[in-house]
Amino acid sequence: MARAAHRRHGDEIAAPARPSSRQVDALAAKAKGCTRCPLYRNATQTVFGEGPTGATLMLVGEQPGDQEDRAGRPFVGPAGKLLDRALVAAGIDRLDVYVTNVVKHFKHERRGKRRLHKRPNREEIDICRWWLDLELQTVRPRLVIALGVTAASALAGRAIVLSRVRRKTMDFTGLKGMAIQHPSALLRIPDSEARHRAFDTFVADLQYAAASVS
Ligand code: URA
């Protein structure tokens, strides 16, 4: 895959607006008004996936965060910036990848002015699965990469322990799948050396996954 030519702001790489196909745009337009579960009530908007149909890779995260909720785009906040850096380091162009989440609304609780992420529950994940299945059927990626345990368990249909499935191929409802760390998990590592090592492992796992379908 071609190297990304993303814009750089100091250290950060701004995720570019990705051209989506008409089919994805049509799905996203339908999902805009989604009221299938109560999460829409406290969210700013639906954050649908983006990227080309026929993408070789689909990356699936957990749910949009605070910044994604405001921007209406997946993985544009701190975890997204880390993901962007990792994709560049792995030689993967984000423009070629379909990026989405298991749950399309930001679930959170308010603490003063802050909106703190809350993990979606089983029911919310199951209900939102409707949209993820449509994305999987529309994009038909050659490999689905689950980012973190929530996405991996939702896609595999069973509880996944990430360390046990590292670099193993799984069945994600008929599509080839792999699971890697969620970028937010890397951001939470307090020790900077350990965080850099985890980043290198994350990049190597991305490269391994991409090479398995190249
Ligand atoms: N975390 C996710 O799982 N998805 C996003 O889009 C942003 C942060």
mmCIF file of C-alpha atoms and ligand atoms in Angstrom:
data_model
loop_
_atom_site.group_PDB
_atom_site.id
_atom_site.type_symbol
_atom_site.label_atom_id
_atom_site.label_comp_id
_atom_site.label_asym_id
_atom_site.label_seq_id
_atom_site.Cartn_x
_atom_site.Cartn_y
_atom_site.Cartn_z
ATOM 1 C CA MET A 1 0.000 0.000 0.000
ATOM 2 C CA ALA A 2 1.193 3.530 -0.737
ATOM 3 C CA ARG A 3 2.638 5.632 2.010
ATOM 4 C CA ALA A 4 0.326 8.268 3.386
ATOM 5 C CA ALA A 5 0.849 11.863 2.364
ATOM 6 C CA HIS A 6 -1.000 13.279 5.325
ATOM 7 C CA ARG A 7 -0.660 16.873 6.434
ATOM 8 C CA ARG A 8 1.506 17.339 9.475
ATOM 9 C CA HIS A 9 0.914 19.813 12.307
ATOM 10 C CA GLY A 10 4.093 19.547 14.362
ATOM 11 C CA ASP A 11 4.063 15.959 15.533
ATOM 12 C CA GLU A 12 0.463 15.365 14.691
ATOM 13 C CA ILE A 13 -0.977 14.077 11.491
ATOM 14 C CA ALA A 14 -4.429 15.343 10.725
ATOM 15 C CA ALA A 15 -6.625 12.595 9.366
ATOM 16 C CA PRO A 16 -7.733 13.779 5.933
ATOM 17 C CA ALA A 17 -11.360 13.666 4.863
ATOM 18 C CA ARG A 18 -11.723 10.371 3.107
ATOM 19 C CA PRO A 19 -13.750 9.925 -0.026
ATOM 20 C CA SER A 20 -16.461 7.385 0.688
ATOM 21 C CA SER A 21 -18.348 5.453 -1.927
ATOM 22 C CA ARG A 22 -21.955 6.240 -2.767
ATOM 23 C CA GLN A 23 -23.105 3.077 -0.993
ATOM 24 C CA VAL A 24 -21.300 4.069 2.198
ATOM 25 C CA ASP A 25 -22.650 7.622 1.926
ATOM 26 C CA ALA A 26 -26.172 6.215 1.573
ATOM 27 C CA LEU A 27 -25.734 4.080 4.692
ATOM 28 C CA ALA A 28 -24.261 6.997 6.615
ATOM 29 C CA ALA A 29 -27.197 9.183 5.612
ATOM 30 C CA LYS A 30 -29.641 6.568 6.926
ATOM 31 C CA ALA A 31 -27.664 6.144 10.141
ATOM 32 C CA LYS A 32 -27.819 9.892 10.806
ATOM 33 C CA GLY A 33 -31.294 9.595 12.228
ATOM 34 C CA CYS A 34 -30.673 6.360 14.112
ATOM 35 C CA THR A 35 -32.729 5.974 17.285
ATOM 36 C CA ARG A 36 -32.391 2.193 17.573
ATOM 37 C CA CYS A 37 -30.975 2.494 21.096
ATOM 38 C CA PRO A 38 -31.078 5.354 23.619
ATOM 39 C CA LEU A 39 -27.450 6.425 23.088
ATOM 40 C CA TYR A 40 -28.461 8.964 20.419
ATOM 41 C CA ARG A 41 -30.163 11.085 23.100
ATOM 42 C CA ASN A 42 -26.926 12.280 24.716
ATOM 43 C CA ALA A 43 -24.695 12.275 21.651
ATOM 44 C CA THR A 44 -24.162 15.166 19.256
ATOM 45 C CA GLN A 45 -24.505 13.020 16.167
ATOM 46 C CA THR A 46 -24.050 9.572 14.651
ATOM 47 C CA VAL A 47 -20.413 8.884 13.821
ATOM 48 C CA PHE A 48 -20.492 6.511 10.883
ATOM 49 C CA GLY A 49 -17.570 4.705 9.291
ATOM 50 C CA GLU A 50 -15.679 6.194 6.379
ATOM 51 C CA GLY A 51 -13.502 4.937 3.584
ATOM 52 C CA PRO A 52 -13.794 3.225 0.236
ATOM 53 C CA THR A 53 -15.930 0.186 -0.544
ATOM 54 C CA GLY A 54 -13.678 -2.669 -1.566
ATOM 55 C CA ALA A 55 -11.054 -1.487 0.929
ATOM 56 C CA THR A 56 -8.609 -4.288 1.666
ATOM 57 C CA LEU A 57 -8.573 -3.441 5.365
ATOM 58 C CA MET A 58 -11.359 -2.437 7.698
ATOM 59 C CA LEU A 59 -10.418 -1.116 11.138
ATOM 60 C CA VAL A 60 -13.121 -1.396 13.783
ATOM 61 C CA GLY A 61 -12.883 0.494 17.069
ATOM 62 C CA GLU A 62 -15.243 0.584 20.032
ATOM 63 C CA GLN A 63 -17.224 3.805 19.840
ATOM 64 C CA PRO A 64 -16.569 7.457 19.009
ATOM 65 C CA GLY A 65 -14.929 9.553 21.703
ATOM 66 C CA ASP A 66 -15.568 13.150 22.699
ATOM 67 C CA GLN A 67 -13.805 14.692 19.698
ATOM 68 C CA GLU A 68 -15.263 12.213 17.229
ATOM 69 C CA ASP A 69 -18.729 13.028 18.575
ATOM 70 C CA ARG A 70 -18.160 16.711 17.895
ATOM 71 C CA ALA A 71 -16.501 16.214 14.504
ATOM 72 C CA GLY A 72 -18.838 13.465 13.269
ATOM 73 C CA ARG A 73 -15.877 11.368 12.099
ATOM 74 C CA PRO A 74 -14.245 8.257 13.574
ATOM 75 C CA PHE A 75 -10.746 8.295 15.060
ATOM 76 C CA VAL A 76 -9.918 11.982 14.811
ATOM 77 C CA GLY A 77 -9.183 12.584 18.523
ATOM 78 C CA PRO A 78 -6.070 11.546 20.505
ATOM 79 C CA ALA A 79 -6.502 7.818 19.777
ATOM 80 C CA GLY A 80 -7.080 8.636 16.107
ATOM 81 C CA LYS A 81 -3.917 10.722 15.944
ATOM 82 C CA LEU A 82 -1.941 7.834 17.417
ATOM 83 C CA LEU A 83 -3.589 5.497 14.922
ATOM 84 C CA ASP A 84 -2.647 7.862 12.081
ATOM 85 C CA ARG A 85 0.995 7.874 13.177
ATOM 86 C CA ALA A 86 1.002 4.082 13.445
ATOM 87 C CA LEU A 87 -0.543 3.669 9.986
ATOM 88 C CA VAL A 88 2.089 5.957 8.463
ATOM 89 C CA ALA A 89 4.851 4.036 10.288
ATOM 90 C CA ALA A 90 3.370 0.761 9.006
ATOM 91 C CA GLY A 91 3.270 2.078 5.434
ATOM 92 C CA ILE A 92 -0.506 1.925 5.258
ATOM 93 C CA ASP A 93 -2.415 4.794 3.691
ATOM 94 C CA ARG A 94 -5.451 5.630 5.810
ATOM 95 C CA LEU A 95 -7.193 6.752 2.632
ATOM 96 C CA ASP A 96 -7.202 3.113 1.507
ATOM 97 C CA VAL A 97 -8.672 1.823 4.766
ATOM 98 C CA TYR A 98 -12.289 1.732 5.919
ATOM 99 C CA VAL A 99 -12.419 2.994 9.517
ATOM 100 C CA THR A 100 -15.419 2.506 11.759
ATOM 101 C CA ASN A 101 -16.669 1.601 15.240
ATOM 102 C CA VAL A 102 -18.852 -1.112 16.724
ATOM 103 C CA VAL A 103 -21.129 1.526 18.274
ATOM 104 C CA LYS A 104 -21.926 4.716 16.371
ATOM 105 C CA HIS A 105 -22.859 7.088 19.201
ATOM 106 C CA PHE A 106 -20.647 8.456 21.972
ATOM 107 C CA LYS A 107 -21.615 6.921 25.307
ATOM 108 C CA HIS A 108 -20.432 9.018 28.217
ATOM 109 C CA GLU A 109 -21.205 10.457 31.612
ATOM 110 C CA ARG A 110 -20.794 14.073 32.601
ATOM 111 C CA ARG A 111 -18.336 15.086 35.320
ATOM 112 C CA GLY A 112 -18.577 18.834 35.547
ATOM 113 C CA LYS A 113 -17.665 20.107 32.117
ATOM 114 C CA ARG A 114 -16.019 16.859 31.078
ATOM 115 C CA ARG A 115 -17.684 14.036 29.189
ATOM 116 C CA LEU A 116 -16.127 10.759 30.264
ATOM 117 C CA HIS A 117 -16.185 7.725 28.007
ATOM 118 C CA LYS A 118 -18.388 4.839 29.198
ATOM 119 C CA ARG A 119 -18.002 1.407 27.673
ATOM 120 C CA PRO A 120 -21.061 0.362 25.643
ATOM 121 C CA ASN A 121 -22.991 -2.586 27.066
ATOM 122 C CA ARG A 122 -23.922 -5.831 25.361
ATOM 123 C CA GLU A 123 -27.383 -4.653 24.344
ATOM 124 C CA GLU A 124 -26.099 -1.413 22.797
ATOM 125 C CA ILE A 125 -23.437 -3.360 20.913
ATOM 126 C CA ASP A 126 -25.976 -5.906 19.673
ATOM 127 C CA ILE A 127 -28.399 -3.220 18.517
ATOM 128 C CA CYS A 128 -25.702 -1.244 16.698
ATOM 129 C CA ARG A 129 -24.492 -4.435 15.068
ATOM 130 C CA TRP A 130 -27.164 -3.748 12.440
ATOM 131 C CA TRP A 131 -25.015 -0.925 11.040
ATOM 132 C CA LEU A 132 -21.719 -2.758 11.362
ATOM 133 C CA ASP A 133 -23.135 -5.726 9.451
ATOM 134 C CA LEU A 134 -24.285 -3.392 6.669
ATOM 135 C CA GLU A 135 -20.818 -1.843 6.529
ATOM 136 C CA LEU A 136 -19.184 -5.291 6.390
ATOM 137 C CA GLN A 137 -21.522 -6.384 3.589
ATOM 138 C CA THR A 138 -21.020 -3.151 1.646
ATOM 139 C CA VAL A 139 -17.260 -2.771 2.010
ATOM 140 C CA ARG A 140 -16.400 -6.507 1.875
ATOM 141 C CA PRO A 141 -12.852 -6.003 3.184
ATOM 142 C CA ARG A 142 -10.319 -8.785 2.830
ATOM 143 C CA LEU A 143 -9.345 -8.356 6.461
ATOM 144 C CA VAL A 144 -11.210 -6.876 9.410
ATOM 145 C CA ILE A 145 -8.898 -5.629 12.159
ATOM 146 C CA ALA A 146 -10.596 -5.242 15.521
ATOM 147 C CA LEU A 147 -9.029 -2.523 17.645
ATOM 148 C CA GLY A 148 -9.335 -3.660 21.243
ATOM 149 C CA VAL A 149 -11.296 -6.209 23.144
ATOM 150 C CA THR A 150 -14.775 -4.693 22.713
ATOM 151 C CA ALA A 151 -14.571 -4.762 18.929
ATOM 152 C CA ALA A 152 -12.847 -8.160 18.865
ATOM 153 C CA SER A 153 -15.483 -9.765 21.112
ATOM 154 C CA ALA A 154 -18.370 -8.158 19.225
ATOM 155 C CA LEU A 155 -17.019 -9.319 15.861
ATOM 156 C CA ALA A 156 -16.035 -12.816 17.012
ATOM 157 C CA GLY A 157 -19.295 -13.322 18.932
ATOM 158 C CA ARG A 158 -17.428 -14.539 22.019
ATOM 159 C CA ALA A 159 -15.259 -13.089 24.766
ATOM 160 C CA ILE A 160 -11.773 -12.475 23.391
ATOM 161 C CA VAL A 161 -8.532 -12.168 25.356
ATOM 162 C CA LEU A 162 -6.273 -10.113 23.098
ATOM 163 C CA SER A 163 -2.991 -11.723 24.193
ATOM 164 C CA ARG A 164 -4.359 -15.182 23.263
ATOM 165 C CA VAL A 165 -5.327 -14.254 19.719
ATOM 166 C CA ARG A 166 -2.340 -12.061 18.813
ATOM 167 C CA ARG A 167 -1.469 -12.517 15.134
ATOM 168 C CA LYS A 168 -4.066 -15.283 14.796
ATOM 169 C CA THR A 169 -6.725 -15.258 12.140
ATOM 170 C CA MET A 170 -10.304 -15.369 13.369
ATOM 171 C CA ASP A 171 -13.691 -15.683 11.776
ATOM 172 C CA PHE A 172 -15.602 -12.410 11.995
ATOM 173 C CA THR A 173 -18.992 -13.508 10.660
ATOM 174 C CA GLY A 174 -17.604 -15.011 7.481
ATOM 175 C CA LEU A 175 -14.802 -12.488 7.007
ATOM 176 C CA LYS A 176 -11.158 -12.939 7.910
ATOM 177 C CA GLY A 177 -10.365 -11.085 11.133
ATOM 178 C CA MET A 178 -7.510 -10.227 13.455
ATOM 179 C CA ALA A 179 -7.422 -8.316 16.711
ATOM 180 C CA ILE A 180 -4.841 -5.841 17.940
ATOM 181 C CA GLN A 181 -4.608 -3.358 20.808
ATOM 182 C CA HIS A 182 -6.874 -0.343 20.915
ATOM 183 C CA PRO A 183 -4.795 2.838 20.426
ATOM 184 C CA SER A 184 -6.378 4.335 23.585
ATOM 185 C CA ALA A 185 -4.774 1.529 25.603
ATOM 186 C CA LEU A 186 -1.367 2.768 24.431
ATOM 187 C CA LEU A 187 -2.198 6.329 25.417
ATOM 188 C CA ARG A 188 -2.925 5.158 28.959
ATOM 189 C CA ILE A 189 0.557 3.662 29.510
ATOM 190 C CA PRO A 190 2.189 6.088 31.976
ATOM 191 C CA ASP A 191 5.841 5.172 31.393
ATOM 192 C CA SER A 192 7.098 6.775 28.204
ATOM 193 C CA GLU A 193 9.599 4.031 27.321
ATOM 194 C CA ALA A 194 6.947 1.348 27.763
ATOM 195 C CA ARG A 195 4.568 3.470 25.683
ATOM 196 C CA HIS A 196 7.120 3.708 22.854
ATOM 197 C CA ARG A 197 7.678 -0.050 22.957
ATOM 198 C CA ALA A 198 3.926 -0.642 22.849
ATOM 199 C CA PHE A 199 3.685 1.718 19.879
ATOM 200 C CA ASP A 200 6.369 -0.246 18.002
ATOM 201 C CA THR A 201 4.504 -3.495 18.732
ATOM 202 C CA PHE A 202 1.267 -1.908 17.542
ATOM 203 C CA VAL A 203 2.923 -0.840 14.268
ATOM 204 C CA ALA A 204 4.450 -4.303 13.800
ATOM 205 C CA ASP A 205 1.050 -5.938 14.399
ATOM 206 C CA LEU A 206 -0.572 -3.620 11.864
ATOM 207 C CA GLN A 207 2.144 -4.491 9.340
ATOM 208 C CA TYR A 208 1.721 -8.206 10.047
ATOM 209 C CA ALA A 209 -2.033 -7.998 9.556
ATOM 210 C CA ALA A 210 -1.739 -5.983 6.321
ATOM 211 C CA ALA A 211 0.918 -8.358 4.949
ATOM 212 C CA SER A 212 -1.425 -11.311 5.518
ATOM 213 C CA VAL A 213 -3.688 -10.021 2.739
ATOM 214 C CA SER A 214 -1.177 -8.354 0.424
HETATM 215 N N1 URA B 1 -12.004 5.280 20.144
HETATM 216 C C1 URA B 1 -12.703 4.458 19.331
HETATM 217 O O1 URA B 1 -12.880 3.275 19.607
HETATM 218 N N2 URA B 1 -13.188 4.978 18.222
HETATM 219 C C2 URA B 1 -13.030 6.248 17.860
HETATM 220 O O2 URA B 1 -13.533 6.639 16.817
HETATM 221 C C3 URA B 1 -12.279 7.076 18.726
HETATM 222 C C4 URA B 1 -11.774 6.576 19.854
#
